[in-house]
CSV table of C-alpha atoms and ligand atoms in Angstrom, one decimal:
chain,number,residue,atom,x,y,z
A,1,MET,CA,-0.1,0.0,-0.2
A,2,PRO,CA,2.4,2.7,-1.1
A,3,GLY,CA,0.6,5.9,-1.4
A,4,ILE,CA,-2.6,6.6,0.7
A,5,ALA,CA,-4.6,9.8,0.7
A,6,ILE,CA,-6.7,10.4,3.7
A,7,VAL,CA,-9.3,13.1,3.1
A,8,GLY,CA,-12.4,14.5,5.1
A,9,ALA,CA,-15.5,13.5,3.2
A,10,GLN,CA,-17.8,16.0,4.7
A,11,TRP,CA,-17.2,19.5,6.1
A,12,GLY,CA,-14.4,18.7,8.4
A,13,ASP,CA,-13.6,17.4,11.9
A,14,GLU,CA,-14.6,14.0,10.9
A,15,GLY,CA,-11.7,12.4,13.0
A,16,LYS,CA,-9.1,12.2,10.1
A,17,GLY,CA,-6.5,12.5,12.8
A,18,LYS,CA,-7.4,9.2,14.3
A,19,VAL,CA,-7.7,7.5,11.1
A,20,VAL,CA,-4.2,8.8,9.8
A,21,ASP,CA,-2.8,7.9,13.3
A,22,LEU,CA,-4.2,4.3,12.8
A,23,LEU,CA,-2.8,3.8,9.3
A,24,ALA,CA,0.5,5.6,10.3
A,25,GLU,CA,1.4,2.3,12.1
A,26,ASP,CA,2.2,0.6,9.1
A,27,ALA,CA,3.6,3.6,7.0
A,28,GLU,CA,7.0,5.1,6.8
A,29,ALA,CA,6.2,8.7,6.2
A,30,ILE,CA,3.4,10.9,6.7
A,31,VAL,CA,2.9,14.4,4.8
A,32,ARG,CA,0.3,17.1,5.1
A,33,PHE,CA,-0.4,18.5,1.7
A,34,GLN,CA,-2.7,21.6,2.3
A,35,GLY,CA,-4.1,24.1,4.7
A,36,GLY,CA,-2.5,25.7,7.7
A,37,ASN,CA,-3.1,26.0,11.6
A,38,ASN,CA,-6.9,26.4,10.8
A,39,ALA,CA,-7.0,22.4,10.8
A,40,GLY,CA,-6.9,20.7,14.3
A,41,HIS,CA,-6.8,17.2,15.0
A,42,THR,CA,-7.2,15.6,18.3
A,43,ILE,CA,-5.7,12.3,19.1
A,44,VAL,CA,-6.2,10.3,22.4
A,45,ARG,CA,-3.3,8.1,23.2
A,46,ASP,CA,-3.4,6.0,26.5
A,47,GLY,CA,-6.0,8.3,27.7
A,48,GLU,CA,-3.7,11.4,26.9
A,49,GLU,CA,-5.0,14.0,24.6
A,50,PHE,CA,-2.8,15.6,21.9
A,51,LYS,CA,-4.1,18.5,19.7
A,52,PHE,CA,-2.2,18.9,16.6
A,53,HIS,CA,-2.7,22.2,14.2
A,54,LEU,CA,0.4,21.7,11.8
A,55,ILE,CA,2.5,19.0,12.6
A,56,PRO,CA,1.2,15.6,11.4
A,57,SER,CA,-0.1,13.5,14.1
A,58,GLY,CA,2.3,10.5,12.9
A,59,ILE,CA,5.1,12.2,15.0
A,60,LEU,CA,3.8,10.3,18.1
A,61,TYR,CA,5.5,7.2,16.5
A,62,PRO,CA,9.2,7.2,16.8
A,63,GLY,CA,11.0,6.8,13.7
A,64,LYS,CA,8.2,7.9,11.2
A,65,LEU,CA,9.1,10.7,8.7
A,66,CYS,CA,6.7,13.4,9.3
A,67,MET,CA,6.4,16.1,6.6
A,68,ILE,CA,4.7,19.5,6.3
A,69,GLY,CA,4.4,19.7,2.3
A,70,ASN,CA,4.7,22.6,0.0
A,71,GLY,CA,0.9,23.0,-0.3
A,72,VAL,CA,0.7,23.8,3.5
A,73,VAL,CA,0.7,27.5,4.6
A,74,LEU,CA,2.7,27.7,8.1
A,75,ASP,CA,2.6,30.2,10.9
A,76,PRO,CA,6.2,29.7,12.3
A,77,ARG,CA,5.3,30.9,15.7
A,78,VAL,CA,2.5,28.4,15.9
A,79,LEU,CA,4.8,25.7,14.6
A,80,LEU,CA,7.4,26.4,17.0
A,81,GLU,CA,4.9,26.5,19.9
A,82,GLU,CA,3.6,23.0,18.6
A,83,ILE,CA,7.3,21.9,18.5
A,84,ASP,CA,8.0,23.0,22.0
A,85,GLY,CA,4.8,21.6,23.4
A,86,LEU,CA,5.7,18.2,22.1
A,87,LYS,CA,9.1,18.4,23.4
A,88,ARG,CA,7.9,19.2,26.8
A,89,ARG,CA,5.8,16.1,26.8
A,90,GLY,CA,8.9,13.9,25.9
A,91,ILE,CA,8.0,13.4,22.1
A,92,ASP,CA,10.9,13.4,19.9
A,93,VAL,CA,10.5,15.7,16.8
A,94,ALA,CA,13.7,15.1,15.0
A,95,ASN,CA,11.9,13.3,12.2
A,96,LEU,CA,9.8,16.3,11.5
A,97,ARG,CA,10.7,17.7,8.0
A,98,ILE,CA,9.1,21.2,6.6
A,99,SER,CA,9.1,21.8,2.9
A,100,ALA,CA,11.5,24.7,1.7
A,101,ASN,CA,8.7,25.7,-0.6
A,102,ALA,CA,5.9,26.0,1.8
A,103,HIS,CA,4.7,29.6,2.5
A,104,LEU,CA,4.6,31.4,5.6
A,105,ILE,CA,1.8,33.2,7.2
A,106,MET,CA,3.0,36.5,8.2
A,107,PRO,CA,1.5,39.0,10.8
A,108,TYR,CA,-0.2,41.0,8.0
A,109,HIS,CA,-1.9,38.0,6.9
A,110,VAL,CA,-3.5,37.6,10.3
A,111,LEU,CA,-4.6,41.3,10.4
A,112,LEU,CA,-6.0,41.1,6.9
A,113,ASP,CA,-8.0,38.0,7.6
A,114,THR,CA,-9.5,39.7,10.7
A,115,ALA,CA,-10.2,43.1,9.0
A,116,GLY,CA,-11.7,41.3,6.0
A,117,GLU,CA,-14.2,39.1,8.2
A,118,ILE,CA,-15.2,42.4,10.0
A,119,LYS,CA,-15.7,44.3,7.0
A,120,LEU,CA,-17.9,41.4,5.5
A,121,GLY,CA,-20.1,41.7,8.6
A,122,LYS,CA,-23.1,39.4,8.1
A,123,LEU,CA,-21.7,38.0,4.8
A,124,SER,CA,-18.5,36.8,6.8
A,125,ILE,CA,-17.3,33.3,5.7
A,126,GLY,CA,-16.5,32.5,9.5
A,127,THR,CA,-12.8,32.0,8.9
A,128,THR,CA,-10.6,31.0,11.8
A,129,ARG,CA,-8.8,34.5,11.5
A,130,ARG,CA,-5.4,33.0,11.4
A,131,GLY,CA,-4.2,34.5,8.1
A,132,ILE,CA,-4.7,31.3,5.9
A,133,GLY,CA,-6.7,33.0,3.1
A,134,PRO,CA,-4.5,36.0,2.7
A,135,CYS,CA,-1.4,33.8,2.7
A,136,TYR,CA,-2.8,31.7,-0.1
A,137,ALA,CA,-3.7,35.1,-2.1
A,138,ASP,CA,-0.3,36.3,-1.5
A,139,LYS,CA,1.0,33.0,-3.0
A,140,ALA,CA,-1.2,33.3,-6.1
A,141,LEU,CA,0.0,37.0,-6.5
A,142,ARG,CA,3.9,35.9,-6.1
A,143,LEU,CA,4.0,38.1,-3.1
A,144,GLY,CA,4.5,35.1,-0.7
A,145,ILE,CA,7.4,34.4,1.6
A,146,ARG,CA,8.5,30.8,1.6
A,147,VAL,CA,10.2,28.8,4.4
A,148,GLN,CA,13.4,28.7,2.3
A,149,ASP,CA,13.5,32.6,2.5
A,150,LEU,CA,14.1,32.4,6.2
A,151,LEU,CA,17.5,31.0,5.4
A,152,ASP,CA,18.8,34.1,3.8
A,153,GLU,CA,18.0,37.3,5.7
A,154,LYS,CA,18.8,39.9,3.0
A,155,ILE,CA,16.4,38.2,0.7
A,156,LEU,CA,13.9,37.7,3.6
A,157,ARG,CA,13.8,41.5,4.3
A,158,LYS,CA,13.6,42.4,0.5
A,159,LYS,CA,10.7,39.9,0.2
A,160,ILE,CA,8.8,41.2,3.2
A,161,MET,CA,9.4,44.7,1.9
A,162,ALA,CA,7.7,44.1,-1.3
A,163,ALA,CA,4.8,42.3,0.4
A,164,LEU,CA,4.3,44.6,3.0
A,165,GLU,CA,3.5,48.0,1.2
A,166,PRO,CA,0.3,46.9,-0.2
A,167,LYS,CA,-0.8,45.2,3.0
A,168,GLN,CA,-0.3,48.5,4.9
A,169,GLN,CA,-2.3,50.4,2.6
A,170,ALA,CA,-5.3,47.8,2.4
A,171,LEU,CA,-5.3,47.8,6.2
A,172,ARG,CA,-5.3,51.5,6.7
A,173,GLU,CA,-8.3,51.7,4.0
A,174,LEU,CA,-10.2,49.0,6.1
A,175,SER,CA,-9.6,50.6,9.3
A,176,VAL,CA,-10.9,54.1,7.9
A,177,GLN,CA,-13.9,52.4,6.5
A,178,ARG,CA,-14.6,50.6,9.7
A,179,ARG,CA,-14.5,53.9,11.4
A,180,LYS,CA,-16.9,55.5,9.1
A,181,LEU,CA,-19.2,52.6,9.5
A,182,ARG,CA,-19.2,52.9,13.2
A,183,LYS,CA,-19.6,56.8,13.2
A,184,GLU,CA,-22.7,56.3,10.9
A,185,ALA,CA,-24.2,53.7,13.4
A,186,GLY,CA,-23.4,56.3,16.1
A,187,GLU,CA,-21.1,54.0,17.9
A,188,GLY,CA,-18.2,56.5,18.1
A,189,SER,CA,-14.7,55.3,17.5
A,190,ARG,CA,-13.8,52.2,19.6
A,191,GLU,CA,-10.5,52.3,18.1
A,192,GLY,CA,-10.3,55.3,20.4
A,193,GLY,CA,-8.7,57.5,17.8
A,194,ASP,CA,-8.8,60.4,15.7
A,195,GLN,CA,-7.7,60.3,12.1
A,196,SER,CA,-3.9,60.5,13.2
A,197,VAL,CA,-4.3,57.2,15.3
A,198,ALA,CA,-5.7,55.3,12.5
A,199,GLU,CA,-3.0,56.4,10.3
A,200,ALA,CA,-0.1,55.8,12.7
A,201,PRO,CA,2.1,52.9,11.8
A,202,ASP,CA,1.0,49.6,13.4
A,203,PRO,CA,3.9,48.2,15.3
A,204,ARG,CA,3.0,44.9,14.3
A,205,LEU,CA,3.8,45.7,10.8
A,206,ASP,CA,7.5,47.2,11.2
A,207,LEU,CA,9.7,45.8,8.5
A,208,HIS,CA,12.8,45.7,10.6
A,209,ALA,CA,11.2,44.0,13.7
A,210,MET,CA,9.5,41.6,11.4
A,211,SER,CA,12.6,40.6,9.5
A,212,GLU,CA,14.7,40.1,12.7
A,213,GLU,CA,11.9,38.0,14.1
A,214,PHE,CA,11.4,35.8,11.2
A,215,ALA,CA,15.2,35.3,10.6
A,216,ALA,CA,15.3,34.0,14.2
A,217,TYR,CA,12.3,31.5,13.3
A,218,GLY,CA,14.7,30.4,10.5
A,219,HIS,CA,17.5,29.6,12.7
A,220,ARG,CA,15.2,27.3,15.0
A,221,LEU,CA,13.6,25.8,12.0
A,222,GLU,CA,16.5,25.1,9.7
A,223,PRO,CA,17.4,21.5,11.1
A,224,HIS,CA,13.9,20.7,9.7
A,225,ILE,CA,14.0,22.4,6.3
A,226,ALA,CA,14.0,19.9,3.6
A,227,ASP,CA,13.1,19.0,0.0
A,228,THR,CA,10.2,17.0,1.3
A,229,ALA,CA,8.8,16.1,-2.4
A,230,ARG,CA,12.2,14.1,-2.9
A,231,LEU,CA,11.8,12.4,0.6
A,232,CYS,CA,8.3,11.3,-0.5
A,233,TRP,CA,9.7,9.9,-3.9
A,234,GLU,CA,12.7,8.2,-2.1
A,235,THR,CA,10.2,6.7,0.5
A,236,LEU,CA,7.7,5.4,-2.3
A,237,ASP,CA,10.6,4.1,-4.7
A,238,ALA,CA,12.1,2.2,-2.0
A,239,GLY,CA,8.5,0.4,-1.5
A,240,GLY,CA,7.6,2.4,1.7
A,241,THR,CA,4.2,3.6,2.2
A,242,VAL,CA,3.4,7.4,2.3
A,243,LEU,CA,0.2,8.7,3.8
A,244,PHE,CA,-1.0,11.8,2.5
A,245,GLU,CA,-2.8,13.6,5.2
A,246,GLY,CA,-5.7,16.2,4.2
A,247,ALA,CA,-6.9,18.9,6.6
A,248,GLN,CA,-10.5,20.2,6.4
A,249,ALA,CA,-12.8,18.4,3.9
A,250,THR,CA,-14.2,17.8,0.6
A,251,LEU,CA,-17.3,20.2,0.8
A,252,LEU,CA,-14.8,23.0,1.9
A,253,ASP,CA,-12.9,22.6,-1.2
A,254,LEU,CA,-11.9,25.9,-2.8
A,255,ASP,CA,-13.1,24.6,-6.3
A,256,HIS,CA,-15.6,21.9,-5.4
A,257,GLY,CA,-17.0,22.8,-1.9
A,258,THR,CA,-19.7,25.2,-1.1
A,259,TYR,CA,-18.0,28.4,-2.2
A,260,PRO,CA,-17.6,30.9,-0.8
A,261,PHE,CA,-18.3,29.0,2.4
A,262,VAL,CA,-15.1,27.2,2.0
A,263,THR,CA,-11.3,26.9,2.8
A,264,SER,CA,-8.8,28.7,0.9
A,265,SER,CA,-6.9,25.4,-0.3
A,266,ASN,CA,-8.1,22.4,-1.8
A,267,PRO,CA,-8.6,19.4,0.5
A,268,VAL,CA,-9.4,16.8,-2.1
A,269,ALA,CA,-7.3,13.8,-2.9
A,270,GLY,CA,-6.2,15.2,-6.1
A,271,ALA,CA,-4.4,18.2,-4.3
A,272,ALA,CA,-2.4,15.6,-2.5
A,273,CYS,CA,-0.3,15.5,-5.6
A,274,VAL,CA,0.3,19.2,-6.1
A,275,GLY,CA,0.7,19.8,-2.3
A,276,ALA,CA,3.2,17.0,-1.5
A,277,GLY,CA,5.0,17.1,-5.1
A,278,VAL,CA,3.9,13.4,-6.4
A,279,GLY,CA,2.2,12.2,-9.4
A,280,PRO,CA,-1.3,10.8,-9.5
A,281,ALA,CA,0.1,7.4,-10.0
A,282,ASP,CA,1.7,7.7,-6.6
A,283,ILE,CA,-1.7,7.6,-4.9
A,284,ASP,CA,-2.7,4.0,-4.8
A,285,GLU,CA,-5.9,4.4,-2.3
A,286,VAL,CA,-7.9,7.3,-1.1
A,287,TRP,CA,-9.9,6.8,2.3
A,288,GLY,CA,-12.7,9.1,3.0
A,289,VAL,CA,-13.4,9.9,6.5
A,290,ALA,CA,-16.9,10.7,7.6
A,291,LYS,CA,-19.0,11.0,10.8
A,292,ALA,CA,-21.8,8.7,11.1
A,293,TYR,CA,-23.8,12.0,11.2
A,294,ALA,CA,-22.7,15.4,9.9
A,295,THR,CA,-21.4,18.5,11.3
A,296,ARG,CA,-20.2,21.9,10.0
A,297,VAL,CA,-18.3,24.8,11.4
A,298,GLY,CA,-19.2,28.5,10.5
A,299,ALA,CA,-21.4,29.7,7.9
A,300,GLY,CA,-22.7,28.0,4.6
A,301,PRO,CA,-25.3,25.6,3.3
A,302,PHE,CA,-25.9,22.5,5.3
A,303,PRO,CA,-29.0,20.6,4.0
A,304,THR,CA,-29.5,18.2,6.8
A,305,GLU,CA,-28.8,20.4,9.7
A,306,LEU,CA,-30.8,19.8,12.9
A,307,GLU,CA,-31.9,22.7,15.3
A,308,ASP,CA,-33.7,20.3,17.7
A,309,GLU,CA,-33.1,17.8,20.6
A,310,VAL,CA,-31.5,15.4,18.3
A,311,GLY,CA,-29.0,18.0,17.0
A,312,ARG,CA,-28.2,18.8,20.8
A,313,HIS,CA,-27.7,15.3,21.5
A,314,MET,CA,-25.0,15.0,18.7
A,315,LEU,CA,-23.5,18.2,19.9
A,316,GLU,CA,-23.2,17.2,23.5
A,317,ARG,CA,-22.4,13.5,22.8
A,318,GLY,CA,-20.0,14.1,20.3
A,319,HIS,CA,-18.4,17.1,21.9
A,320,GLU,CA,-18.8,19.0,18.8
A,321,PHE,CA,-16.5,22.0,19.6
A,322,GLY,CA,-13.7,23.1,17.3
A,323,THR,CA,-10.2,22.0,18.0
A,324,THR,CA,-8.8,25.3,16.9
A,325,THR,CA,-11.5,27.8,17.9
A,326,GLY,CA,-13.7,26.0,20.4
A,327,ARG,CA,-16.8,27.1,18.3
A,328,GLU,CA,-19.9,25.0,18.7
A,329,ARG,CA,-20.4,22.8,15.6
A,330,ARG,CA,-23.7,22.8,13.6
A,331,CYS,CA,-24.9,19.3,13.8
A,332,GLY,CA,-27.4,17.1,11.5
A,333,TRP,CA,-28.2,13.9,10.0
A,334,MET,CA,-26.1,11.9,7.5
A,335,ASP,CA,-26.2,13.3,4.1
A,336,LEU,CA,-25.6,10.8,1.5
A,337,VAL,CA,-26.0,12.9,-1.5
A,338,ALA,CA,-23.1,14.9,-0.2
A,339,LEU,CA,-21.3,11.8,0.7
A,340,ARG,CA,-21.7,10.3,-2.8
A,341,TYR,CA,-20.3,13.5,-4.3
A,342,ALA,CA,-17.2,13.3,-2.0
A,343,VAL,CA,-16.7,9.7,-3.0
A,344,ARG,CA,-16.7,10.3,-6.7
A,345,LEU,CA,-14.7,13.4,-6.6
A,346,ASN,CA,-12.0,11.9,-4.7
A,347,ARG,CA,-12.4,8.6,-6.3
A,348,MET,CA,-12.5,7.1,-2.8
A,349,SER,CA,-11.5,3.5,-2.4
A,350,ALA,CA,-12.6,3.0,1.2
A,351,LEU,CA,-14.7,4.8,3.9
A,352,ALA,CA,-13.9,5.3,7.6
A,353,ILE,CA,-17.0,6.0,9.5
A,354,THR,CA,-16.4,7.7,13.0
A,355,LYS,CA,-18.4,8.5,15.8
A,356,LEU,CA,-21.0,5.8,15.6
A,357,ASP,CA,-21.2,5.7,19.3
A,358,VAL,CA,-22.7,9.1,19.2
A,359,LEU,CA,-25.8,7.9,17.7
A,360,SER,CA,-26.6,5.4,20.2
A,361,GLY,CA,-29.9,6.5,22.0
A,362,ILE,CA,-31.4,8.2,18.9
A,363,ASP,CA,-34.3,6.5,17.5
A,364,PRO,CA,-35.2,6.2,14.5
A,365,LEU,CA,-32.0,7.2,12.6
A,366,ARG,CA,-32.5,9.3,9.5
A,367,VAL,CA,-30.4,9.7,6.5
A,368,ALA,CA,-30.7,12.0,3.6
A,369,VAL,CA,-30.9,10.3,0.5
A,370,ARG,CA,-32.0,12.9,-2.0
A,371,TYR,CA,-32.9,16.6,-2.1
A,372,ARG,CA,-35.7,18.4,-3.2
A,373,SER,CA,-35.7,22.0,-4.4
A,374,ARG,CA,-38.3,24.7,-3.6
A,375,GLU,CA,-39.8,24.2,-7.2
A,376,GLY,CA,-40.1,20.4,-6.4
A,377,ALA,CA,-37.2,19.1,-8.7
A,378,VAL,CA,-35.6,15.9,-7.3
A,379,PHE,CA,-31.8,15.8,-7.0
A,380,ASP,CA,-29.9,12.6,-6.5
A,381,SER,CA,-26.6,14.1,-7.0
A,382,PHE,CA,-25.1,17.2,-5.4
A,383,PRO,CA,-26.5,20.3,-7.1
A,384,TYR,CA,-23.8,22.6,-8.6
A,385,HIS,CA,-26.0,25.8,-8.1
A,386,GLN,CA,-25.7,27.3,-4.6
A,387,SER,CA,-29.1,28.7,-4.7
A,388,ILE,CA,-30.5,25.3,-5.0
A,389,LEU,CA,-28.2,23.9,-2.4
A,390,HIS,CA,-29.1,26.8,0.2
A,391,SER,CA,-32.9,26.0,0.0
A,392,ALA,CA,-32.9,22.4,-0.8
A,393,GLU,CA,-35.0,20.0,1.5
A,394,PRO,CA,-33.5,16.6,2.1
A,395,GLU,CA,-35.6,13.5,1.9
A,396,TYR,CA,-34.8,11.1,4.6
A,397,GLU,CA,-34.9,7.2,4.8
A,398,GLU,CA,-35.6,6.1,8.4
A,399,LEU,CA,-33.8,3.4,9.9
A,400,PRO,CA,-34.1,1.8,13.4
A,401,GLY,CA,-31.7,3.3,16.0
A,402,PHE,CA,-29.9,1.3,18.9
A,403,ASP,CA,-29.8,2.1,22.5
A,404,ALA,CA,-26.6,0.0,23.6
A,405,ASP,CA,-23.4,1.7,24.4
A,406,ILE,CA,-21.1,0.4,21.7
A,407,SER,CA,-17.8,1.9,22.9
A,408,ASP,CA,-16.5,-1.5,23.8
A,409,CYS,CA,-17.1,-3.1,20.7
A,410,ARG,CA,-14.2,-4.3,18.7
A,411,SER,CA,-15.4,-6.5,16.0
A,412,GLU,CA,-18.4,-6.3,13.6
A,413,ALA,CA,-20.3,-9.1,15.3
A,414,ASP,CA,-20.3,-7.0,18.8
A,415,LEU,CA,-22.4,-4.1,17.0
A,416,PRO,CA,-25.9,-4.2,17.3
A,417,PRO,CA,-27.7,-5.4,14.3
A,418,GLN,CA,-29.4,-1.9,13.8
A,419,ALA,CA,-25.8,-0.4,13.8
A,420,ARG,CA,-24.6,-3.0,11.2
A,421,ALA,CA,-27.9,-2.1,9.2
A,422,TYR,CA,-27.0,1.7,9.4
A,423,LEU,CA,-23.4,1.2,8.2
A,424,ASP,CA,-24.5,-1.3,5.5
A,425,PHE,CA,-27.1,1.2,4.1
A,426,VAL,CA,-24.5,4.0,4.0
A,427,ALA,CA,-21.9,1.9,2.4
A,428,GLU,CA,-24.3,0.7,-0.3
A,429,HIS,CA,-25.7,4.2,-1.0
A,430,ALA,CA,-21.9,5.8,-1.0
A,431,GLY,CA,-20.8,3.0,-3.5
A,432,VAL,CA,-17.5,2.2,-1.6
A,433,PRO,CA,-16.7,-0.2,1.4
A,434,ILE,CA,-16.7,0.8,5.0
A,435,ARG,CA,-13.3,-0.5,6.3
A,436,LEU,CA,-13.1,1.1,9.7
A,437,VAL,CA,-15.8,2.2,12.1
A,438,GLY,CA,-15.0,4.6,15.2
A,439,VAL,CA,-16.9,3.9,18.7
A,440,GLY,CA,-15.1,6.3,20.7
A,441,PRO,CA,-12.3,8.9,20.7
A,442,GLY,CA,-9.6,6.2,22.0
A,443,ARG,CA,-7.3,4.8,19.5
A,444,ASP,CA,-8.4,1.2,20.2
A,445,GLN,CA,-12.1,2.2,20.1
A,446,VAL,CA,-12.4,1.1,16.5
A,447,VAL,CA,-14.1,-1.8,14.5
A,448,TRP,CA,-12.1,-3.0,11.3
A,449,ILE,CA,-14.4,-4.3,8.8
A,450,GLY,CA,-13.0,-7.2,6.9
A,451,GLU,CA,-9.2,-7.4,7.1
A,452,LYS,CA,-7.4,-4.9,9.1
A,453,ARG,CA,-6.0,-2.0,7.0
A,454,SER,CA,-6.0,-1.4,3.4
A,455,VAL,CA,-7.4,-2.9,0.3
A,456,PRO,CA,-5.1,-4.4,-2.1
B,501,LIG,P1,-10.2,15.8,12.3
B,501,LIG,O1,-9.6,17.3,12.1
B,501,LIG,O2,-10.8,15.2,11.3
B,501,LIG,O3,-8.9,15.0,12.7
B,501,LIG,O4,-11.1,15.9,13.4
B,501,LIG,P2,-11.0,16.5,15.1
B,501,LIG,O5,-9.9,16.0,15.6
B,501,LIG,O6,-11.1,17.8,15.1
B,501,LIG,O7,-12.3,15.9,15.7
B,501,LIG,C1,-12.6,14.7,15.9
B,501,LIG,C2,-12.9,14.5,17.5
B,501,LIG,O8,-13.8,13.3,17.5
B,501,LIG,C3,-11.7,14.3,18.3
B,501,LIG,O9,-12.0,14.9,19.5
B,501,LIG,C4,-11.6,12.9,18.3
B,501,LIG,O10,-11.0,12.4,19.6
B,501,LIG,C5,-12.9,12.3,18.3
B,501,LIG,N1,-13.3,11.2,17.8
B,501,LIG,C6,-12.6,10.4,16.8
B,501,LIG,N2,-13.3,9.3,16.6
B,501,LIG,C7,-14.2,9.2,17.4
B,501,LIG,C8,-15.2,8.0,17.5
B,501,LIG,O11,-15.3,7.1,16.8
B,501,LIG,N3,-16.1,8.4,18.6
B,501,LIG,C9,-16.0,9.6,19.2
B,501,LIG,N4,-17.0,9.5,20.3
B,501,LIG,N5,-15.1,10.6,19.2
B,501,LIG,C10,-14.2,10.4,18.1
């Protein structure tokens, strides 16, 4: 099983971290291929909880090569905090490699992200305000600063200077607009300033201080900086297994998700090639991870959303709060229209269904099998038009629920027949086999379906 991509099949937070962690046991290398520290994986190991934002969770295994690919955008401050945090807990990070071509999130990206969201007001996307979107925008504008730039102070300063000027202007404009809006709303200026304060240079945007700070990060990160694409090829060519770890999920994909309520990168399996530097033929399997129900963080269409007791049950039983932001997640029924779309888009070869335990106590269980538009048109496949998706009413099939606590089940036969029937229904409608089922947060709380691990 040389190249395996692991991607989110819904709106994120499906428990990809745990699936990667389990598959990593038999892999030589793990590489993250997109996103930034807006992602968060939680892994529970021997009762100890680890939260990862940037470093692949495979770092918990000694001796595995853990890479941050070129497709990732990284905030060196956050990365260093994560490295220090792991070291404090006795985890060796010597095998961490960072692509020299990955782009850096700079302080102005974070400021622009926040200012942009505030400006959008009610139309805001609900970003995590970590600067990810503006960083990817700079990458496309060819104004990005890359990890390799940290290694040459002169180049670093020059590049920051070129990137900084337009940001200062944009931020000034946004702040003037904000003050105007506040004045119109009769709120006065909470920024506490007259014109001169708004136009004074922001100390966080000082070229000299920023260049020095980032050069210092470069010194600390230098031992980890590498040509990660080459490391992937070497591992694959030697017959080793590489896991391509996705962050966020299919329905948040910049191209294929529910734009504009999406992330600013491509979490689909195809992007693993670009974001890690391998060819399509290097990916032998694609595992999609989906919860047994559905959740979504932030704004955007979510046809099967529940705003009732059942949704509350999912939120509470599933601890549906974001790893990165602590935000409450919106919860709803499993959406097979969306899942089928994700299966085809990623050409998944297997599904991992997590959090089946959370459904215990809900009876009956419902799964969306098609949508109906306001005009009465039936949609068996995911509608490409946002207006349809926004107003689509899901049509459900009802399946019997189960009451038993399944957190101690370790084989398919241990699961209540209703739980098995639910899984069979999902697999049949999704068109791919379910290989792994999560019955609790612990790494041992899984049921492998069929043979352990991958399909040949
Ligand atoms: P990721 O970003 O896709 O890795 O997902 P997160 O880590 O944000 O969210 C998954 C959460 O669900 C974590 O807190 C996991 O510990 C937890 N989790 C994963 N699998 C299961 C499961 O099968 N059952 C339960 N109850 N929790 C799970």
